[in-house]
PDB file of C-alpha atoms in Angstrom:
ATOM      1  CA  UNK D   1      28.247  22.954  -6.151  1.00 46.00           C
ATOM      2  CA  UNK D   2      25.289  21.276  -7.786  1.00 57.00           C
ATOM      3  CA  UNK D   3      24.053  17.920  -6.523  1.00 61.00           C
ATOM      4  CA  UNK D   4      24.725  16.459  -9.990  1.00 61.00           C
ATOM      5  CA  UNK D   5      27.863  18.315 -11.197  1.00 64.00           C
ATOM      6  CA  UNK D   6      28.761  15.985 -14.067  1.00 69.00           C
ATOM      7  CA  UNK D   7      26.874  13.714 -16.484  1.00 79.00           C
ATOM      8  CA  UNK D   8      27.679  10.503 -14.634  1.00 83.00           C
ATOM      9  CA  UNK D   9      25.401   7.465 -15.048  1.00 86.00           C
ATOM     10  CA  UNK D  10      22.351   7.509 -12.805  1.00 82.00           C
ATOM     11  CA  UNK D  11      22.186   4.893 -10.065  1.00 84.00           C
ATOM     12  CA  UNK D  12      19.499   2.212 -10.102  1.00 88.00           C
ATOM     13  CA  UNK D  13      18.495  -0.667  -7.880  1.00 94.00           C
ATOM     14  CA  UNK D  14      19.911  -4.078  -8.855  1.00 94.00           C
ATOM     15  CA  UNK D  15      17.411  -6.629 -10.167  1.00 97.00           C
ATOM     16  CA  UNK D  16      14.764  -4.047 -10.940  1.00 97.00           C
ATOM     17  CA  UNK D  17      12.694  -2.879 -13.899  1.00 98.00           C
ATOM     18  CA  UNK D  18      10.682   0.281 -14.548  1.00 97.00           C
ATOM     19  CA  UNK D  19       8.169   1.250 -17.212  1.00 97.00           C
ATOM     20  CA  UNK D  20       5.083   3.395 -17.760  1.00 98.00           C
ATOM     21  CA  UNK D  21       1.778   1.572 -18.061  1.00 98.00           C
ATOM     22  CA  UNK D  22      -1.382   3.204 -19.418  1.00 97.00           C
ATOM     23  CA  UNK D  23      -4.681   2.030 -17.982  1.00 96.00           C
ATOM     24  CA  UNK D  24      -7.181   1.000 -20.629  1.00 94.00           C
ATOM     25  CA  UNK D  25     -10.044   1.587 -18.222  1.00 89.00           C
ATOM     26  CA  UNK D  26      -9.173   5.101 -17.058  1.00 89.00           C
ATOM     27  CA  UNK D  27      -6.613   6.333 -19.647  1.00 90.00           C
ATOM     28  CA  UNK D  28      -4.326   7.287 -16.749  1.00 94.00           C
ATOM     29  CA  UNK D  29      -0.587   6.585 -16.778  1.00 97.00           C
ATOM     30  CA  UNK D  30       1.330   4.864 -13.986  1.00 98.00           C
ATOM     31  CA  UNK D  31       5.038   4.416 -13.411  1.00 98.00           C
ATOM     32  CA  UNK D  32       5.546   0.780 -12.466  1.00 98.00           C
ATOM     33  CA  UNK D  33       8.722  -0.250 -10.632  1.00 98.00           C
ATOM     34  CA  UNK D  34       9.459  -3.925  -9.998  1.00 99.00           C
ATOM     35  CA  UNK D  35      12.232  -5.444  -7.897  1.00 98.00           C
ATOM     36  CA  UNK D  36      12.797  -9.188  -7.844  1.00 98.00           C
ATOM     37  CA  UNK D  37      15.032 -11.440  -5.705  1.00 97.00           C
ATOM     38  CA  UNK D  38      18.323 -12.814  -6.999  1.00 94.00           C
ATOM     39  CA  UNK D  39      17.484 -16.243  -5.567  1.00 94.00           C
ATOM     40  CA  UNK D  40      15.924 -18.981  -7.633  1.00 95.00           C
ATOM     41  CA  UNK D  41      12.143 -18.796  -7.258  1.00 96.00           C
ATOM     42  CA  UNK D  42      10.416 -21.514  -5.244  1.00 96.00           C
ATOM     43  CA  UNK D  43       8.005 -23.794  -7.151  1.00 97.00           C
ATOM     44  CA  UNK D  44       5.025 -21.706  -6.063  1.00 98.00           C
ATOM     45  CA  UNK D  45       6.701 -18.390  -6.979  1.00 98.00           C
ATOM     46  CA  UNK D  46       7.693 -15.442  -4.801  1.00 99.00           C
ATOM     47  CA  UNK D  47       5.403 -13.586  -2.412  1.00 99.00           C
ATOM     48  CA  UNK D  48       4.648 -10.151  -3.854  1.00 99.00           C
ATOM     49  CA  UNK D  49       4.088  -6.732  -2.299  1.00 99.00           C
ATOM     50  CA  UNK D  50       2.030  -4.227  -4.282  1.00 99.00           C
ATOM     51  CA  UNK D  51       3.181  -0.858  -2.973  1.00 99.00           C
ATOM     52  CA  UNK D  52       1.173   2.358  -3.282  1.00 98.00           C
ATOM     53  CA  UNK D  53       2.989   5.717  -3.483  1.00 96.00           C
ATOM     54  CA  UNK D  54       5.787   3.917  -5.284  1.00 96.00           C
ATOM     55  CA  UNK D  55       7.638   7.187  -5.963  1.00 95.00           C
ATOM     56  CA  UNK D  56       8.257   7.800  -2.273  1.00 95.00           C
ATOM     57  CA  UNK D  57       8.914   4.406  -0.695  1.00 96.00           C
ATOM     58  CA  UNK D  58       9.845   1.880  -3.400  1.00 98.00           C
ATOM     59  CA  UNK D  59      13.592   1.995  -2.690  1.00 97.00           C
ATOM     60  CA  UNK D  60      13.076   1.860   1.065  1.00 97.00           C
ATOM     61  CA  UNK D  61      10.781  -1.145   0.798  1.00 98.00           C
ATOM     62  CA  UNK D  62      13.014  -3.028  -1.651  1.00 98.00           C
ATOM     63  CA  UNK D  63      16.203  -2.659   0.371  1.00 98.00           C
ATOM     64  CA  UNK D  64      14.377  -3.445   3.614  1.00 98.00           C
ATOM     65  CA  UNK D  65      12.995  -6.672   2.143  1.00 98.00           C
ATOM     66  CA  UNK D  66      16.406  -7.648   0.789  1.00 98.00           C
ATOM     67  CA  UNK D  67      18.193  -6.981   4.067  1.00 97.00           C
ATOM     68  CA  UNK D  68      15.655  -8.814   6.210  1.00 97.00           C
ATOM     69  CA  UNK D  69      15.454 -11.806   3.858  1.00 97.00           C
ATOM     70  CA  UNK D  70      19.208 -12.164   3.335  1.00 94.00           C
ATOM     71  CA  UNK D  71      19.528 -14.992   5.879  1.00 94.00           C
ATOM     72  CA  UNK D  72      16.001 -16.380   6.314  1.00 95.00           C
ATOM     73  CA  UNK D  73      17.122 -19.013   8.816  1.00 94.00           C
ATOM     74  CA  UNK D  74      18.082 -16.204  11.203  1.00 95.00           C
ATOM     75  CA  UNK D  75      15.539 -13.510  10.391  1.00 95.00           C
ATOM     76  CA  UNK D  76      12.515 -15.683   9.680  1.00 97.00           C
ATOM     77  CA  UNK D  77      11.810 -13.565   6.589  1.00 98.00           C
ATOM     78  CA  UNK D  78      11.798 -14.945   3.044  1.00 97.00           C
ATOM     79  CA  UNK D  79      12.576 -13.110  -0.224  1.00 98.00           C
ATOM     80  CA  UNK D  80       9.769 -11.366  -2.073  1.00 99.00           C
ATOM     81  CA  UNK D  81       9.011  -9.258  -5.104  1.00 99.00           C
ATOM     82  CA  UNK D  82       8.039  -5.593  -4.751  1.00 99.00           C
ATOM     83  CA  UNK D  83       5.850  -3.758  -7.267  1.00 99.00           C
ATOM     84  CA  UNK D  84       5.756   0.003  -6.779  1.00 98.00           C
ATOM     85  CA  UNK D  85       2.813   1.830  -8.349  1.00 98.00           C
ATOM     86  CA  UNK D  86       3.604   5.498  -8.864  1.00 97.00           C
ATOM     87  CA  UNK D  87       3.516   8.323 -11.359  1.00 96.00           C
ATOM     88  CA  UNK D  88       5.815   9.954 -13.920  1.00 91.00           C
ATOM     89  CA  UNK D  89       7.512  12.368 -11.538  1.00 87.00           C
ATOM     90  CA  UNK D  90      10.729  12.626  -9.544  1.00 87.00           C
ATOM     91  CA  UNK D  91       8.769  14.066  -6.625  1.00 84.00           C
ATOM     92  CA  UNK D  92       7.797  11.713  -3.785  1.00 82.00           C
ATOM     93  CA  UNK D  93       4.066  12.280  -4.335  1.00 80.00           C
ATOM     94  CA  UNK D  94       1.769  13.231  -7.212  1.00 83.00           C
ATOM     95  CA  UNK D  95      -1.627  14.934  -7.049  1.00 84.00           C
ATOM     96  CA  UNK D  96      -3.202  12.049  -8.978  1.00 85.00           C
ATOM     97  CA  UNK D  97      -3.031   9.933  -5.827  1.00 92.00           C
ATOM     98  CA  UNK D  98      -5.938  11.979  -4.452  1.00 90.00           C
ATOM     99  CA  UNK D  99      -8.163  10.627  -7.206  1.00 94.00           C
ATOM    100  CA  UNK D 100      -6.806   7.082  -7.336  1.00 96.00           C
ATOM    101  CA  UNK D 101      -6.879   6.378  -3.597  1.00 97.00           C
ATOM    102  CA  UNK D 102     -10.130   8.024  -2.503  1.00 95.00           C
ATOM    103  CA  UNK D 103     -13.822   7.247  -2.303  1.00 91.00           C
ATOM    104  CA  UNK D 104     -16.401   9.630  -3.784  1.00 86.00           C
ATOM    105  CA  UNK D 105     -16.963  12.561  -1.432  1.00 78.00           C
ATOM    106  CA  UNK D 106     -18.936  15.795  -1.658  1.00 73.00           C
ATOM    107  CA  UNK D 107     -16.817  18.954  -1.673  1.00 69.00           C
ATOM    108  CA  UNK D 108     -18.721  20.165   1.393  1.00 66.00           C
ATOM    109  CA  UNK D 109     -17.467  17.147   3.365  1.00 69.00           C
ATOM    110  CA  UNK D 110     -13.776  17.677   2.597  1.00 69.00           C
ATOM    111  CA  UNK D 111     -11.463  19.230   5.204  1.00 67.00           C
ATOM    112  CA  UNK D 112      -9.741  22.540   4.373  1.00 66.00           C
ATOM    113  CA  UNK D 113      -6.943  22.027   1.843  1.00 65.00           C
ATOM    114  CA  UNK D 114      -3.348  22.681   2.872  1.00 62.00           C
ATOM    115  CA  UNK D 115      -2.813  25.522   0.383  1.00 64.00           C
ATOM    116  CA  UNK D 116      -6.306  27.000   0.448  1.00 63.00           C
ATOM    117  CA  UNK D 117      -6.781  26.326  -3.283  1.00 68.00           C
ATOM    118  CA  UNK D 118      -9.082  23.350  -2.928  1.00 70.00           C
ATOM    119  CA  UNK D 119      -8.493  19.634  -3.353  1.00 74.00           C
ATOM    120  CA  UNK D 120      -7.701  17.762  -6.579  1.00 77.00           C
ATOM    121  CA  UNK D 121     -10.324  15.461  -8.089  1.00 82.00           C
ATOM    122  CA  UNK D 122     -11.526  12.695  -5.752  1.00 86.00           C
ATOM    123  CA  UNK D 123     -13.299   9.358  -5.961  1.00 91.00           C
ATOM    124  CA  UNK D 124     -11.391   7.133  -8.397  1.00 95.00           C
ATOM    125  CA  UNK D 125     -10.606   4.227  -6.060  1.00 97.00           C
ATOM    126  CA  UNK D 126     -12.754   1.696  -7.915  1.00 97.00           C
ATOM    127  CA  UNK D 127     -11.195   2.536 -11.287  1.00 97.00           C
ATOM    128  CA  UNK D 128      -7.724   2.287  -9.780  1.00 98.00           C
ATOM    129  CA  UNK D 129      -8.499  -1.070  -8.181  1.00 98.00           C
ATOM    130  CA  UNK D 130      -9.778  -2.332 -11.525  1.00 98.00           C
ATOM    131  CA  UNK D 131      -6.480  -1.283 -13.107  1.00 98.00           C
ATOM    132  CA  UNK D 132      -4.521  -3.252 -10.502  1.00 99.00           C
ATOM    133  CA  UNK D 133      -6.696  -6.363 -10.727  1.00 98.00           C
ATOM    134  CA  UNK D 134      -7.476  -6.510 -14.438  1.00 98.00           C
ATOM    135  CA  UNK D 135      -4.400  -4.965 -16.064  1.00 98.00           C
ATOM    136  CA  UNK D 136      -1.364  -4.731 -13.780  1.00 99.00           C
ATOM    137  CA  UNK D 137      -1.571  -8.075 -11.980  1.00 99.00           C
ATOM    138  CA  UNK D 138      -2.056 -10.182 -15.141  1.00 98.00           C
ATOM    139  CA  UNK D 139       0.930  -8.493 -16.774  1.00 98.00           C
ATOM    140  CA  UNK D 140       3.148  -8.966 -13.714  1.00 99.00           C
ATOM    141  CA  UNK D 141       2.143 -12.624 -13.485  1.00 98.00           C
ATOM    142  CA  UNK D 142       3.096 -13.155 -17.139  1.00 98.00           C
ATOM    143  CA  UNK D 143       6.558 -11.693 -16.612  1.00 98.00           C
ATOM    144  CA  UNK D 144       7.589 -12.900 -13.145  1.00 98.00           C
ATOM    145  CA  UNK D 145       7.214 -15.997 -10.916  1.00 98.00           C
ATOM    146  CA  UNK D 146       4.469 -14.856  -8.525  1.00 98.00           C
ATOM    147  CA  UNK D 147       2.866 -16.761  -5.668  1.00 98.00           C
ATOM    148  CA  UNK D 148      -0.790 -15.794  -6.087  1.00 97.00           C
ATOM    149  CA  UNK D 149      -1.543 -17.117  -2.599  1.00 96.00           C
ATOM    150  CA  UNK D 150       0.804 -14.602  -0.941  1.00 98.00           C
ATOM    151  CA  UNK D 151      -0.124 -11.196  -2.309  1.00 98.00           C
ATOM    152  CA  UNK D 152       0.252  -8.136  -0.090  1.00 99.00           C
ATOM    153  CA  UNK D 153      -1.151  -4.620  -0.522  1.00 99.00           C
ATOM    154  CA  UNK D 154       0.711  -1.808   1.261  1.00 99.00           C
ATOM    155  CA  UNK D 155      -0.669   1.715   1.601  1.00 98.00           C
ATOM    156  CA  UNK D 156      -0.049   4.700   3.877  1.00 98.00           C
ATOM    157  CA  UNK D 157      -2.295   7.700   4.574  1.00 97.00           C
ATOM    158  CA  UNK D 158      -4.667   7.966   1.581  1.00 96.00           C
ATOM    159  CA  UNK D 159      -3.005   4.754   0.409  1.00 98.00           C
ATOM    160  CA  UNK D 160      -4.068   3.207   3.708  1.00 98.00           C
ATOM    161  CA  UNK D 161      -7.627   4.312   3.001  1.00 98.00           C
ATOM    162  CA  UNK D 162      -7.458   2.625  -0.406  1.00 98.00           C
ATOM    163  CA  UNK D 163      -6.089  -0.519   1.244  1.00 99.00           C
ATOM    164  CA  UNK D 164      -9.099  -0.685   3.570  1.00 98.00           C
ATOM    165  CA  UNK D 165     -11.460   0.032   0.673  1.00 98.00           C
ATOM    166  CA  UNK D 166      -9.941  -2.916  -1.205  1.00 98.00           C
ATOM    167  CA  UNK D 167     -10.221  -5.230   1.803  1.00 97.00           C
ATOM    168  CA  UNK D 168     -13.864  -4.312   2.362  1.00 97.00           C
ATOM    169  CA  UNK D 169     -15.041  -4.394  -1.263  1.00 96.00           C
ATOM    170  CA  UNK D 170     -12.742  -6.939  -2.981  1.00 96.00           C
ATOM    171  CA  UNK D 171     -11.241  -8.965  -0.109  1.00 95.00           C
ATOM    172  CA  UNK D 172     -10.223 -11.795  -2.444  1.00 94.00           C
ATOM    173  CA  UNK D 173      -7.723  -9.478  -4.194  1.00 97.00           C
ATOM    174  CA  UNK D 174      -4.956  -9.939  -1.602  1.00 98.00           C
ATOM    175  CA  UNK D 175      -4.215 -12.174   1.357  1.00 97.00           C
ATOM    176  CA  UNK D 176      -2.460  -9.527   3.486  1.00 98.00           C
ATOM    177  CA  UNK D 177      -3.290  -5.837   3.850  1.00 99.00           C
ATOM    178  CA  UNK D 178      -1.027  -3.161   5.359  1.00 99.00           C
ATOM    179  CA  UNK D 179      -2.802   0.125   6.173  1.00 99.00           C
ATOM    180  CA  UNK D 180      -0.506   2.660   7.827  1.00 98.00           C
ATOM    181  CA  UNK D 181      -2.031   5.856   9.256  1.00 98.00           C
ATOM    182  CA  UNK D 182      -5.121   5.289   7.071  1.00 98.00           C
ATOM    183  CA  UNK D 183      -7.181   8.385   6.228  1.00 94.00           C
ATOM    184  CA  UNK D 184     -10.340   6.888   7.703  1.00 94.00           C
ATOM    185  CA  UNK D 185     -11.869  10.334   8.227  1.00 90.00           C
ATOM    186  CA  UNK D 186     -11.910  10.899   4.435  1.00 86.00           C
ATOM    187  CA  UNK D 187     -15.592  10.119   3.800  1.00 85.00           C
ATOM    188  CA  UNK D 188     -15.743   7.940   6.901  1.00 91.00           C
ATOM    189  CA  UNK D 189     -19.464   7.388   6.434  1.00 91.00           C
ATOM    190  CA  UNK D 190     -18.962   5.524   3.146  1.00 93.00           C
ATOM    191  CA  UNK D 191     -16.036   3.518   4.522  1.00 95.00           C
ATOM    192  CA  UNK D 192     -18.196   2.393   7.451  1.00 95.00           C
ATOM    193  CA  UNK D 193     -20.863   1.256   4.985  1.00 96.00           C
ATOM    194  CA  UNK D 194     -18.215  -0.741   3.120  1.00 96.00           C
ATOM    195  CA  UNK D 195     -17.057  -2.281   6.386  1.00 96.00           C
ATOM    196  CA  UNK D 196     -20.599  -3.453   7.164  1.00 95.00           C
ATOM    197  CA  UNK D 197     -20.840  -5.002   3.710  1.00 94.00           C
ATOM    198  CA  UNK D 198     -17.511  -6.767   4.199  1.00 93.00           C
ATOM    199  CA  UNK D 199     -18.630  -9.244   6.846  1.00 89.00           C
ATOM    200  CA  UNK D 200     -21.050 -11.256   4.672  1.00 87.00           C
ATOM    201  CA  UNK D 201     -18.509 -11.150   1.811  1.00 79.00           C
ATOM    202  CA  UNK D 202     -15.820 -12.534   4.078  1.00 75.00           C
ATOM    203  CA  UNK D 203     -18.023 -15.392   5.241  1.00 71.00           C
ATOM    204  CA  UNK D 204     -18.406 -16.460   1.590  1.00 72.00           C
ATOM    205  CA  UNK D 205     -14.711 -16.258   0.700  1.00 72.00           C
ATOM    206  CA  UNK D 206     -13.560 -18.884   3.213  1.00 67.00           C
ATOM    207  CA  UNK D 207      -9.996 -17.567   2.963  1.00 78.00           C
ATOM    208  CA  UNK D 208      -7.896 -16.269   5.841  1.00 88.00           C
ATOM    209  CA  UNK D 209      -7.095 -12.550   5.711  1.00 94.00           C
ATOM    210  CA  UNK D 210      -4.415 -10.594   7.549  1.00 97.00           C
ATOM    211  CA  UNK D 211      -4.531  -6.859   8.307  1.00 98.00           C
ATOM    212  CA  UNK D 212      -1.832  -4.705   9.888  1.00 99.00           C
ATOM    213  CA  UNK D 213      -3.064  -1.293  11.062  1.00 99.00           C
ATOM    214  CA  UNK D 214      -0.773   1.331  12.530  1.00 98.00           C
ATOM    215  CA  UNK D 215      -0.172   5.006  13.267  1.00 97.00           C
ATOM    216  CA  UNK D 216       2.562   7.166  14.756  1.00 96.00           C
ATOM    217  CA  UNK D 217       2.241   8.226  18.382  1.00 97.00           C
ATOM    218  CA  UNK D 218       2.575  11.917  17.453  1.00 95.00           C
ATOM    219  CA  UNK D 219      -0.449  11.644  15.146  1.00 93.00           C
ATOM    220  CA  UNK D 220      -2.692  11.576  18.219  1.00 92.00           C
ATOM    221  CA  UNK D 221      -2.683  15.376  18.210  1.00 88.00           C
ATOM    222  CA  UNK D 222      -4.210  15.555  14.708  1.00 87.00           C
ATOM    223  CA  UNK D 223      -7.891  16.377  14.356  1.00 83.00           C
ATOM    224  CA  UNK D 224      -8.502  13.318  12.136  1.00 86.00           C
ATOM    225  CA  UNK D 225      -8.043  11.041  15.180  1.00 92.00           C
ATOM    226  CA  UNK D 226      -6.441   8.377  13.005  1.00 94.00           C
ATOM    227  CA  UNK D 227      -4.969   6.506  15.994  1.00 96.00           C
ATOM    228  CA  UNK D 228      -8.282   6.109  17.760  1.00 96.00           C
ATOM    229  CA  UNK D 229     -10.180   5.247  14.589  1.00 96.00           C
ATOM    230  CA  UNK D 230      -7.624   2.644  13.465  1.00 97.00           C
ATOM    231  CA  UNK D 231      -7.526   1.028  16.900  1.00 97.00           C
ATOM    232  CA  UNK D 232     -11.327   0.885  17.084  1.00 97.00           C
ATOM    233  CA  UNK D 233     -11.471  -0.635  13.600  1.00 97.00           C
ATOM    234  CA  UNK D 234      -8.978  -3.317  14.611  1.00 98.00           C
ATOM    235  CA  UNK D 235     -11.160  -4.252  17.578  1.00 97.00           C
ATOM    236  CA  UNK D 236     -14.275  -4.535  15.399  1.00 96.00           C
ATOM    237  CA  UNK D 237     -12.499  -6.697  12.828  1.00 95.00           C
ATOM    238  CA  UNK D 238     -10.741  -8.964  15.334  1.00 94.00           C
ATOM    239  CA  UNK D 239     -13.626 -11.452  15.442  1.00 89.00           C
ATOM    240  CA  UNK D 240     -13.406 -11.988  11.688  1.00 90.00           C
ATOM    241  CA  UNK D 241      -9.784 -11.715  10.498  1.00 93.00           C
ATOM    242  CA  UNK D 242      -6.228 -11.782  11.784  1.00 95.00           C
ATOM    243  CA  UNK D 243      -5.678  -8.104  12.634  1.00 97.00           C
ATOM    244  CA  UNK D 244      -2.951  -6.233  14.505  1.00 98.00           C
ATOM    245  CA  UNK D 245      -2.867  -2.562  15.508  1.00 98.00           C
ATOM    246  CA  UNK D 246       0.424  -0.952  16.526  1.00 98.00           C
ATOM    247  CA  UNK D 247       1.281   2.612  17.500  1.00 98.00           C
ATOM    248  CA  UNK D 248       4.900   3.606  16.918  1.00 97.00           C
ATOM    249  CA  UNK D 249       6.445   5.727  19.674  1.00 97.00           C
ATOM    250  CA  UNK D 250       7.648   9.265  18.893  1.00 97.00           C
ATOM    251  CA  UNK D 251       6.788   9.035  15.167  1.00 96.00           C
ATOM    252  CA  UNK D 252       4.677  11.456  13.138  1.00 96.00           C
ATOM    253  CA  UNK D 253       2.657  10.969   9.948  1.00 94.00           C
ATOM    254  CA  UNK D 254       5.747  10.947   7.707  1.00 95.00           C
ATOM    255  CA  UNK D 255       8.588   9.772   9.954  1.00 96.00           C
ATOM    256  CA  UNK D 256       6.588   6.625  10.689  1.00 97.00           C
ATOM    257  CA  UNK D 257       7.092   5.234   7.171  1.00 97.00           C
ATOM    258  CA  UNK D 258      10.463   3.437   7.595  1.00 97.00           C
ATOM    259  CA  UNK D 259       9.279   1.905  10.873  1.00 98.00           C
ATOM    260  CA  UNK D 260       6.012   0.830   9.274  1.00 98.00           C
ATOM    261  CA  UNK D 261       7.851  -0.769   6.352  1.00 98.00           C
ATOM    262  CA  UNK D 262      10.117  -2.769   8.658  1.00 98.00           C
ATOM    263  CA  UNK D 263       7.217  -3.983  10.767  1.00 98.00           C
ATOM    264  CA  UNK D 264       5.050  -4.749   7.728  1.00 98.00           C
ATOM    265  CA  UNK D 265       7.758  -6.998   6.296  1.00 98.00           C
ATOM    266  CA  UNK D 266       7.896  -9.037   9.491  1.00 98.00           C
ATOM    267  CA  UNK D 267       4.115  -9.254   9.555  1.00 98.00           C
ATOM    268  CA  UNK D 268       3.650 -10.369   5.955  1.00 98.00           C
ATOM    269  CA  UNK D 269       6.773 -12.276   4.855  1.00 98.00           C
ATOM    270  CA  UNK D 270       7.308 -14.748   7.683  1.00 95.00           C
ATOM    271  CA  UNK D 271       8.534 -18.158   6.550  1.00 91.00           C
TER     272      UNK D 271
END
């Protein structure tokens, strides 16, 4: 029997919208998914989570936020909007993420690809960040009641790398940053340069920043050493921003996602 044996209506999340948005700066297309609370918005608007890899984790994030914020007096979590940034595919991931989430890197510095065919194009992180800041955010803020003082960026793996890149180069873009299992080893030299340039930027901003770094315990066996690198980064940043590093027991690079989402909500949406 087929998974979809009859032409029944497709399911969708309540209180959600989806559309395709073309970037004027890069001519790339993005599938934008937005979920909004059923509650009346507060005067300042709702906190908002901008979620990378929206194809894979949008539903998980939305339902997790809604469950945890259902009774704020008990959970300590308030309602929030979720904006998933993905691609026109039913698959959980799209090759375009390799370009959008990464820093420029020479082919000789890349690790071996999984399929032996080489990596997709790299190095479009700045263009992608410009799309978020100059095109996506203004449109979202026109359509929905957004609290601009409580904006959260969530990324995992290469998305975690992009999250750190954003914090280091445009720290004023968000107040809270969630970087799960960040691919720090992907052109680590350039990321370290960006980190060094972050400290004088941060001193000028005069705005508190929050960073949640994490990895799964089972990732310790991977050659990228993401656990050690993320923990060391948290220690270096601790004198400048509010930063937490957590390692999740018995979780690998993929299984860690639901745990990361739950913990990120409690870190970023406290009332």
